[in-house]
CSV table of C-alpha atoms and ligand atoms in Angstrom, one decimal:
chain,number,residue,atom,x,y,z
A,17,UNK,CA,96.3,87.7,129.3
A,18,UNK,CA,94.0,84.5,130.1
A,19,UNK,CA,94.4,85.0,134.0
A,20,UNK,CA,95.7,81.9,135.4
A,21,UNK,CA,92.8,80.2,137.4
A,22,UNK,CA,90.7,81.2,134.3
A,23,UNK,CA,89.1,77.5,132.2
A,24,UNK,CA,89.6,78.4,128.7
A,25,UNK,CA,86.7,79.1,126.6
A,26,UNK,CA,84.3,78.9,129.2
A,27,UNK,CA,81.1,81.3,129.3
A,28,UNK,CA,79.2,79.7,132.4
A,29,UNK,CA,80.4,81.8,135.6
A,30,UNK,CA,79.4,78.9,137.9
A,31,UNK,CA,81.8,76.3,136.3
A,32,UNK,CA,84.2,79.0,136.7
A,33,UNK,CA,84.0,79.1,140.5
A,34,UNK,CA,84.4,75.7,140.9
A,35,UNK,CA,86.6,75.6,139.4
A,36,UNK,CA,88.5,79.0,140.9
A,37,UNK,CA,87.7,77.5,144.2
A,38,UNK,CA,89.8,74.3,143.4
A,39,UNK,CA,92.8,76.3,142.3
A,40,UNK,CA,93.1,77.7,145.6
A,41,UNK,CA,91.8,74.3,147.6
A,42,UNK,CA,94.7,73.0,145.3
A,43,UNK,CA,97.7,74.4,147.5
A,44,UNK,CA,96.1,73.7,150.7
A,45,UNK,CA,94.4,70.3,151.0
A,46,UNK,CA,96.2,66.8,149.9
A,47,UNK,CA,95.1,64.4,147.9
A,48,UNK,CA,92.3,62.4,149.3
A,49,UNK,CA,90.3,65.3,150.5
A,50,UNK,CA,90.5,67.1,146.9
A,51,UNK,CA,89.4,64.3,145.6
A,52,UNK,CA,86.5,63.8,147.8
A,53,UNK,CA,85.3,67.3,148.0
A,54,UNK,CA,85.8,68.1,143.8
A,55,UNK,CA,85.1,64.6,142.1
A,56,UNK,CA,83.0,62.8,144.9
A,57,UNK,CA,79.6,60.7,145.0
A,58,UNK,CA,78.2,64.5,146.0
A,59,UNK,CA,81.0,66.1,144.8
A,60,UNK,CA,81.2,69.9,143.1
A,61,UNK,CA,81.6,68.8,139.7
A,62,UNK,CA,78.2,66.1,140.0
A,63,UNK,CA,76.6,69.4,141.1
A,64,UNK,CA,77.4,71.5,138.3
A,65,UNK,CA,76.4,68.1,136.1
A,66,UNK,CA,72.9,67.8,137.8
A,67,UNK,CA,72.4,71.7,137.1
A,68,UNK,CA,72.4,70.8,133.3
A,69,UNK,CA,68.8,70.5,133.6
A,70,UNK,CA,68.0,74.0,134.4
A,71,UNK,CA,69.7,75.1,131.2
A,72,UNK,CA,67.9,75.9,128.2
A,73,UNK,CA,68.2,73.6,125.0
A,74,UNK,CA,70.6,74.9,122.9
A,75,UNK,CA,73.1,75.9,126.0
A,76,UNK,CA,73.3,72.2,127.2
A,77,UNK,CA,75.8,71.2,125.0
A,78,UNK,CA,78.5,73.7,125.5
A,79,UNK,CA,77.3,73.3,129.3
A,80,UNK,CA,78.3,69.6,129.4
A,81,UNK,CA,81.1,70.7,127.6
A,82,UNK,CA,82.0,72.9,129.8
A,83,UNK,CA,81.5,70.6,132.9
A,84,UNK,CA,83.4,67.8,131.3
A,85,UNK,CA,86.4,70.1,130.2
A,86,UNK,CA,86.7,70.9,134.2
A,87,UNK,CA,86.2,67.1,135.3
A,88,UNK,CA,89.3,66.8,132.9
A,89,UNK,CA,92.3,69.6,134.5
A,90,UNK,CA,90.7,68.8,137.8
A,91,UNK,CA,92.1,65.1,137.5
A,92,UNK,CA,94.8,65.9,135.9
A,93,UNK,CA,96.3,68.1,138.3
A,94,UNK,CA,95.1,65.9,141.6
A,95,UNK,CA,96.9,63.1,139.4
A,96,UNK,CA,99.8,65.4,139.7
A,97,UNK,CA,99.6,65.8,142.9
A,98,UNK,CA,99.0,62.7,144.0
A,99,UNK,CA,102.4,62.0,141.8
A,100,UNK,CA,104.1,64.2,144.6
A,101,UNK,CA,102.9,63.0,147.8
A,102,UNK,CA,104.1,59.4,147.0
A,103,UNK,CA,107.4,60.9,146.0
A,104,UNK,CA,107.8,62.3,149.2
A,105,UNK,CA,106.6,59.4,150.8
A,106,UNK,CA,108.4,57.4,149.4
A,107,UNK,CA,111.8,60.0,150.0
A,108,UNK,CA,110.9,60.3,153.3
A,109,UNK,CA,110.3,56.1,153.9
A,110,UNK,CA,113.7,55.9,152.4
A,111,UNK,CA,116.0,58.5,154.6
A,112,UNK,CA,114.0,57.1,157.3
A,113,UNK,CA,115.0,53.1,156.7
A,114,UNK,CA,118.4,54.5,155.4
A,115,UNK,CA,121.8,52.9,156.7
A,116,UNK,CA,125.3,53.8,155.1
A,117,UNK,CA,127.4,51.2,156.6
A,118,UNK,CA,130.5,53.2,155.4
A,119,UNK,CA,129.3,56.5,157.0
A,120,UNK,CA,131.2,57.7,160.1
A,121,UNK,CA,127.9,58.9,161.1
A,122,UNK,CA,124.2,57.5,161.4
A,123,UNK,CA,123.4,59.3,158.4
A,124,UNK,CA,119.3,59.7,160.0
A,125,UNK,CA,120.6,62.6,162.0
A,126,UNK,CA,119.2,65.7,160.8
A,127,UNK,CA,122.1,67.3,157.8
A,128,UNK,CA,123.2,70.4,160.3
A,129,UNK,CA,124.6,67.4,162.6
A,130,UNK,CA,126.4,66.0,160.0
A,131,UNK,CA,129.9,66.2,160.2
A,132,UNK,CA,131.1,69.5,157.4
A,133,UNK,CA,132.8,68.2,154.6
A,134,UNK,CA,130.3,65.0,154.3
A,135,UNK,CA,127.2,66.6,153.9
A,136,UNK,CA,128.9,68.9,151.3
A,137,UNK,CA,127.6,67.9,147.6
A,138,UNK,CA,131.3,66.0,145.7
A,139,UNK,CA,132.3,66.7,142.9
A,140,UNK,CA,134.6,64.9,140.4
A,141,UNK,CA,138.4,64.1,140.7
A,142,UNK,CA,140.8,66.8,138.4
A,143,UNK,CA,142.1,63.3,137.2
A,144,UNK,CA,138.7,62.4,135.7
A,145,UNK,CA,137.0,65.3,134.8
A,146,UNK,CA,140.5,66.2,132.5
A,147,UNK,CA,140.2,62.6,131.3
A,148,UNK,CA,136.6,62.7,130.0
A,149,UNK,CA,137.7,66.1,128.9
A,150,UNK,CA,140.3,64.6,126.6
A,151,UNK,CA,138.3,61.8,125.5
A,152,UNK,CA,135.8,63.4,124.1
A,153,UNK,CA,138.4,65.6,122.0
A,154,UNK,CA,140.2,62.6,120.1
A,155,UNK,CA,136.4,61.1,119.9
A,156,UNK,CA,135.8,64.2,118.1
A,157,UNK,CA,138.7,63.4,115.8
A,158,UNK,CA,137.1,59.8,114.5
A,159,UNK,CA,139.6,57.5,117.4
A,160,UNK,CA,137.6,55.9,119.3
A,161,UNK,CA,137.8,54.2,123.3
A,162,UNK,CA,138.6,51.3,124.4
A,163,UNK,CA,140.3,51.1,128.5
A,164,UNK,CA,143.0,49.1,129.4
A,165,UNK,CA,143.8,45.9,131.6
A,166,UNK,CA,145.1,46.1,134.5
A,167,UNK,CA,146.9,43.7,135.1
A,168,UNK,CA,148.8,42.1,131.7
A,169,UNK,CA,151.9,39.8,130.8
A,170,UNK,CA,155.8,40.2,130.0
A,171,UNK,CA,154.3,39.1,126.2
A,172,UNK,CA,151.8,42.7,126.6
A,173,UNK,CA,154.6,44.8,128.5
A,174,UNK,CA,157.3,44.1,127.0
A,175,UNK,CA,158.0,41.4,124.6
A,176,UNK,CA,155.3,42.8,122.2
A,177,UNK,CA,156.7,46.2,122.3
A,178,UNK,CA,160.1,45.2,120.9
A,179,UNK,CA,161.5,44.9,124.2
A,180,UNK,CA,163.0,41.0,124.2
A,181,UNK,CA,164.2,39.2,127.6
A,182,UNK,CA,167.3,40.9,128.6
A,183,UNK,CA,167.0,43.8,126.3
A,184,UNK,CA,168.9,46.3,128.4
A,185,UNK,CA,165.7,49.4,127.7
A,186,UNK,CA,163.6,47.6,129.3
A,187,UNK,CA,165.0,49.3,132.3
A,188,UNK,CA,162.5,52.6,131.7
A,189,UNK,CA,160.6,50.6,133.0
A,190,UNK,CA,161.2,49.2,136.6
A,191,UNK,CA,158.3,47.9,137.7
A,192,UNK,CA,155.7,45.5,140.4
A,193,UNK,CA,155.4,41.7,139.3
A,194,UNK,CA,152.8,39.6,141.0
A,195,UNK,CA,153.5,35.7,141.9
A,196,UNK,CA,151.5,34.8,139.1
A,197,UNK,CA,154.5,36.7,137.3
A,198,UNK,CA,151.6,39.3,136.4
A,199,UNK,CA,152.0,43.1,136.1
A,200,UNK,CA,150.8,45.7,136.5
A,201,UNK,CA,150.4,47.8,133.7
A,202,UNK,CA,153.9,50.2,133.6
A,203,UNK,CA,152.0,51.8,130.3
A,204,UNK,CA,149.0,51.7,128.2
A,205,UNK,CA,151.4,51.1,125.6
A,206,UNK,CA,150.6,46.9,126.7
A,207,UNK,CA,147.1,47.2,124.9
A,208,UNK,CA,149.3,48.2,121.7
A,209,UNK,CA,149.4,44.2,119.8
A,210,UNK,CA,146.0,43.7,121.3
A,211,UNK,CA,144.6,46.0,119.1
A,212,UNK,CA,147.3,45.6,116.3
A,213,UNK,CA,145.5,41.3,116.5
A,214,UNK,CA,141.9,42.2,117.0
A,215,UNK,CA,141.4,45.1,115.0
A,216,UNK,CA,140.3,46.2,111.0
A,217,UNK,CA,142.9,49.3,109.8
A,218,UNK,CA,141.9,51.8,109.7
A,219,UNK,CA,142.8,51.7,113.7
A,220,UNK,CA,142.1,54.8,115.7
A,221,UNK,CA,142.3,54.4,118.8
A,222,UNK,CA,142.6,55.8,122.3
A,223,UNK,CA,143.4,53.8,125.0
A,224,UNK,CA,143.0,54.4,128.4
A,225,UNK,CA,144.8,52.8,131.3
A,226,UNK,CA,145.7,53.5,135.2
A,227,UNK,CA,149.4,52.8,135.2
A,228,UNK,CA,152.3,51.9,138.2
A,229,UNK,CA,156.4,51.6,138.4
A,230,UNK,CA,158.2,51.6,140.8
A,231,UNK,CA,158.9,55.1,141.6
A,232,UNK,CA,161.6,56.5,144.4
A,233,UNK,CA,158.2,58.8,145.1
A,234,UNK,CA,159.2,63.2,145.4
A,235,UNK,CA,157.2,66.4,144.3
A,236,UNK,CA,157.5,65.0,140.0
A,237,UNK,CA,157.4,61.5,140.4
A,238,UNK,CA,154.4,58.9,141.3
A,239,UNK,CA,154.0,55.6,141.3
A,240,UNK,CA,150.7,55.6,140.3
A,241,UNK,CA,149.1,57.6,137.1
A,242,UNK,CA,147.1,57.5,134.7
A,243,UNK,CA,147.3,57.1,130.7
A,244,UNK,CA,145.7,58.0,127.7
A,245,UNK,CA,147.7,56.3,124.6
A,246,UNK,CA,146.6,57.1,121.0
A,247,UNK,CA,147.6,54.9,118.1
A,248,UNK,CA,146.2,55.5,114.0
A,249,UNK,CA,147.6,52.8,111.9
A,250,UNK,CA,146.7,52.3,107.8
A,251,UNK,CA,148.4,52.6,104.3
A,252,UNK,CA,150.7,56.2,103.8
A,253,UNK,CA,150.8,57.2,107.6
A,254,UNK,CA,153.1,59.8,108.3
A,255,UNK,CA,155.2,62.2,110.7
A,256,UNK,CA,153.0,64.8,110.2
A,257,UNK,CA,149.7,62.8,110.7
A,258,UNK,CA,151.2,62.2,114.7
A,259,UNK,CA,152.4,66.0,114.7
A,260,UNK,CA,149.2,67.2,113.3
A,261,UNK,CA,146.7,64.9,115.3
A,262,UNK,CA,148.7,66.3,118.4
A,263,UNK,CA,148.8,69.7,117.9
A,264,UNK,CA,144.8,69.7,116.7
A,265,UNK,CA,144.2,68.0,120.6
A,266,UNK,CA,146.4,70.6,122.8
A,267,UNK,CA,144.6,73.6,120.7
A,268,UNK,CA,141.0,72.4,121.8
A,269,UNK,CA,142.2,70.9,124.6
A,270,UNK,CA,143.8,74.6,126.0
A,271,UNK,CA,141.2,76.8,123.5
A,272,UNK,CA,144.2,78.2,121.9
A,273,UNK,CA,147.3,77.7,119.8
A,274,UNK,CA,149.8,75.6,121.9
A,275,UNK,CA,153.4,76.5,120.5
A,276,UNK,CA,154.8,73.1,120.0
A,277,UNK,CA,158.4,71.5,119.6
A,278,UNK,CA,159.2,67.8,118.3
A,279,UNK,CA,162.3,66.6,120.1
A,280,UNK,CA,164.3,64.0,120.1
A,281,UNK,CA,164.1,60.6,122.6
A,282,UNK,CA,163.9,56.6,122.7
A,283,UNK,CA,161.6,53.8,122.9
A,284,UNK,CA,161.9,50.5,121.2
A,285,UNK,CA,158.2,50.1,120.1
A,286,UNK,CA,158.8,53.5,117.8
A,287,UNK,CA,161.3,54.2,115.3
A,288,UNK,CA,162.4,57.2,115.3
A,289,UNK,CA,161.5,57.7,119.4
A,290,UNK,CA,160.1,61.4,120.2
A,291,UNK,CA,158.6,63.7,122.1
A,292,UNK,CA,155.9,65.9,121.7
A,293,UNK,CA,156.6,69.5,123.9
A,294,UNK,CA,154.6,72.4,124.7
A,295,UNK,CA,155.5,75.9,125.5
A,296,UNK,CA,155.2,75.9,129.5
A,297,UNK,CA,151.7,77.5,130.6
A,298,UNK,CA,152.4,77.9,134.3
A,299,UNK,CA,154.8,80.4,133.2
A,300,UNK,CA,154.2,81.7,130.0
A,301,UNK,CA,157.8,80.5,129.2
A,302,UNK,CA,160.0,83.2,131.0
A,303,UNK,CA,161.0,80.5,132.6
A,304,UNK,CA,160.0,78.2,136.2
A,305,UNK,CA,160.4,75.6,138.1
A,306,UNK,CA,158.2,73.0,136.4
A,307,UNK,CA,159.9,73.8,133.1
A,308,UNK,CA,163.0,73.3,134.5
A,309,UNK,CA,163.5,77.9,133.3
A,310,UNK,CA,163.0,75.8,129.3
A,311,UNK,CA,160.2,77.4,128.4
A,312,UNK,CA,159.2,74.1,127.6
A,313,UNK,CA,157.4,71.6,128.6
A,314,UNK,CA,158.0,67.7,128.0
A,315,UNK,CA,154.1,66.3,127.3
A,316,UNK,CA,153.9,63.3,125.1
A,317,UNK,CA,156.4,61.0,124.4
A,318,UNK,CA,155.5,59.4,120.3
A,319,UNK,CA,156.6,58.0,117.8
A,320,UNK,CA,155.9,56.3,114.0
A,321,UNK,CA,155.3,52.4,115.4
A,322,UNK,CA,157.9,50.2,114.5
A,323,UNK,CA,158.2,47.6,112.3
A,324,UNK,CA,158.3,45.1,114.7
A,325,UNK,CA,155.9,45.6,116.5
A,326,UNK,CA,153.3,46.2,113.1
A,327,UNK,CA,154.9,42.8,112.3
A,328,UNK,CA,153.9,41.0,115.7
A,329,UNK,CA,150.6,42.5,115.4
A,330,UNK,CA,149.9,41.0,111.8
A,331,UNK,CA,150.3,43.8,109.9
A,332,UNK,CA,153.2,44.1,107.4
A,333,UNK,CA,155.6,47.3,107.5
A,334,UNK,CA,156.5,47.9,103.9
A,335,UNK,CA,152.8,48.0,102.7
A,336,UNK,CA,151.1,49.8,107.0
A,337,UNK,CA,152.4,52.7,108.5
A,338,UNK,CA,151.2,54.2,112.0
A,339,UNK,CA,151.6,56.2,114.2
A,340,UNK,CA,151.4,56.4,118.4
A,341,UNK,CA,152.1,58.1,121.9
A,342,UNK,CA,151.6,58.0,125.2
A,343,UNK,CA,150.5,60.6,127.1
A,344,UNK,CA,150.3,60.9,131.4
A,345,UNK,CA,147.0,62.4,132.4
A,346,UNK,CA,148.5,64.4,135.1
A,347,UNK,CA,150.2,66.3,133.6
A,348,UNK,CA,147.9,67.1,132.1
A,349,UNK,CA,145.9,68.7,135.4
A,350,UNK,CA,149.1,69.9,136.9
A,351,UNK,CA,150.0,72.2,134.1
A,352,UNK,CA,145.7,73.1,134.0
A,353,UNK,CA,146.0,74.0,137.4
A,354,UNK,CA,149.9,74.5,138.6
A,355,UNK,CA,149.8,71.7,141.2
A,356,UNK,CA,152.9,72.1,143.3
A,357,UNK,CA,153.5,68.6,143.5
A,358,UNK,CA,152.0,65.5,141.7
A,359,UNK,CA,151.5,63.5,144.7
A,360,UNK,CA,148.4,65.7,146.1
A,361,UNK,CA,146.8,64.0,142.5
A,362,UNK,CA,146.2,60.4,144.5
A,363,UNK,CA,146.0,61.1,148.5
A,364,UNK,CA,142.9,61.4,148.8
A,365,UNK,CA,142.9,64.5,150.2
A,366,UNK,CA,140.3,66.5,150.9
A,367,UNK,CA,141.4,69.8,151.7
A,368,UNK,CA,143.0,69.6,148.6
A,369,UNK,CA,139.8,68.0,146.1
A,370,UNK,CA,137.6,70.2,147.6
A,371,UNK,CA,139.6,73.3,145.1
A,372,UNK,CA,138.5,71.7,142.6
A,373,UNK,CA,134.7,71.6,143.0
B,417,LIG,N1,154.7,53.5,126.5
B,417,LIG,C1,155.8,55.2,126.6
B,417,LIG,C2,155.6,55.1,128.1
B,417,LIG,O1,155.1,55.2,129.0
B,417,LIG,C3,154.9,56.4,125.9
B,417,LIG,C4,155.0,55.9,124.7
B,417,LIG,C5,153.6,55.7,123.7
B,417,LIG,C6,156.0,56.4,124.0
B,417,LIG,C7,153.6,55.3,122.4
B,417,LIG,C8,155.9,56.1,122.5
B,417,LIG,C9,154.6,55.7,121.5
B,417,LIG,O2,156.9,55.8,128.7
C-alpha cells in the first residue's frame, strides 16, 4: 500500500523529501507561510527545478515531470487550506457581529452560558413532520399538492359546496368572520370550487390548510387544526376508488395492513356522506378513552362529490364523477404519538415539543 505522504510514480528521493516536509508543514503552518516556503521565488520547489541541470540528459524530462506534479499537488492542497481559512474567518466575523434582536440573551456569549433550551438544536414540529410524510405518500400515488387560502369568502366556504345561505347544515361549521365578511377557512373543502374551475380532468389534488372553528376547547377539541383535503375527478370514478385510495394510504403511512371500516355520515357536498374509520392503534382495539371504547377511530370524513358541487365547478355530473375527503393532521399525530390532550399540539410548549426530537 502506498504511504500517505508519497507522490505517485516518483523515483527521485529529493522530490519526495520536499513533499514529505510539506505534508508535515500543512498541518502546522498557515497559508502565507506555506506558500512562501514552497512556492515562493526562493522556495523549495524552485530550488528543486534549478537542480535539473545536475541531472543526466535522459533523466531530465522525467525529473521535470516529477517536480511539476509536486508543484501541482502543493498548489492544490494550499488552495484548499486557503478556502478553509477564509471560511473560518467569515464564521468568526459572523458570530462576532451577529445581532438577533428576537433573542432573549446576547448571542455572542459563550455557548455554555446561553439558556439551556435555546442553545440546543431544534427539531421539526410533529405536525410538520407527519404532514410531510402524508404528502409524500399522496404524491407517490399521483396526487398534486396545493396549499389552501387562510381567508376565504362565503361562496367558497359554503355556497359552492351545496350550502346556500340559511342551509341548516351550516351550523356544523360555526366559525369566525372578519369585518369584511371573510372567513378564516373552516375546512380545506373551501378550495374545491377553485380546483374544479381551474384544473382539467383527471383532477388528482391534495390541499393542505390551516383551519379554524369556533370551538369550546377541551382535550379533544381545538379551534385551530390542519387538514389535508383530497379530490379526484374523472370519468368512471366510483366509491371503490375512494376506499382503495384511503386504505392504501393508511397501510403505507402506518407501515402495515390497517383494518378499516366505512360508516354513513352527512356532509352536504358529498353524496352519500361517509366516515372512514381505522382500528384504534392506541389500544389495539381493546377499548380506550381515545376510541370511546369502540376499538375504531373516525379518521376521514369523505364521499363521492355531490352532483351540485360538480355542476357549480363546471363539470357535468352525468359524465364526470369524483370523490373527496378531509383528513385531520392533528388526529394522525395524536394516534401515532399517544397524546392525551389535543391542545398540546398548538401550545408551543417546549417541554411538549422536546419529546419529538
Ligand atoms: N370538509 C369536511 C369537514 O371539515 C370534511 C370533508 C371533506 C367531508 C371532503 C367530505 C368530503 O368537516
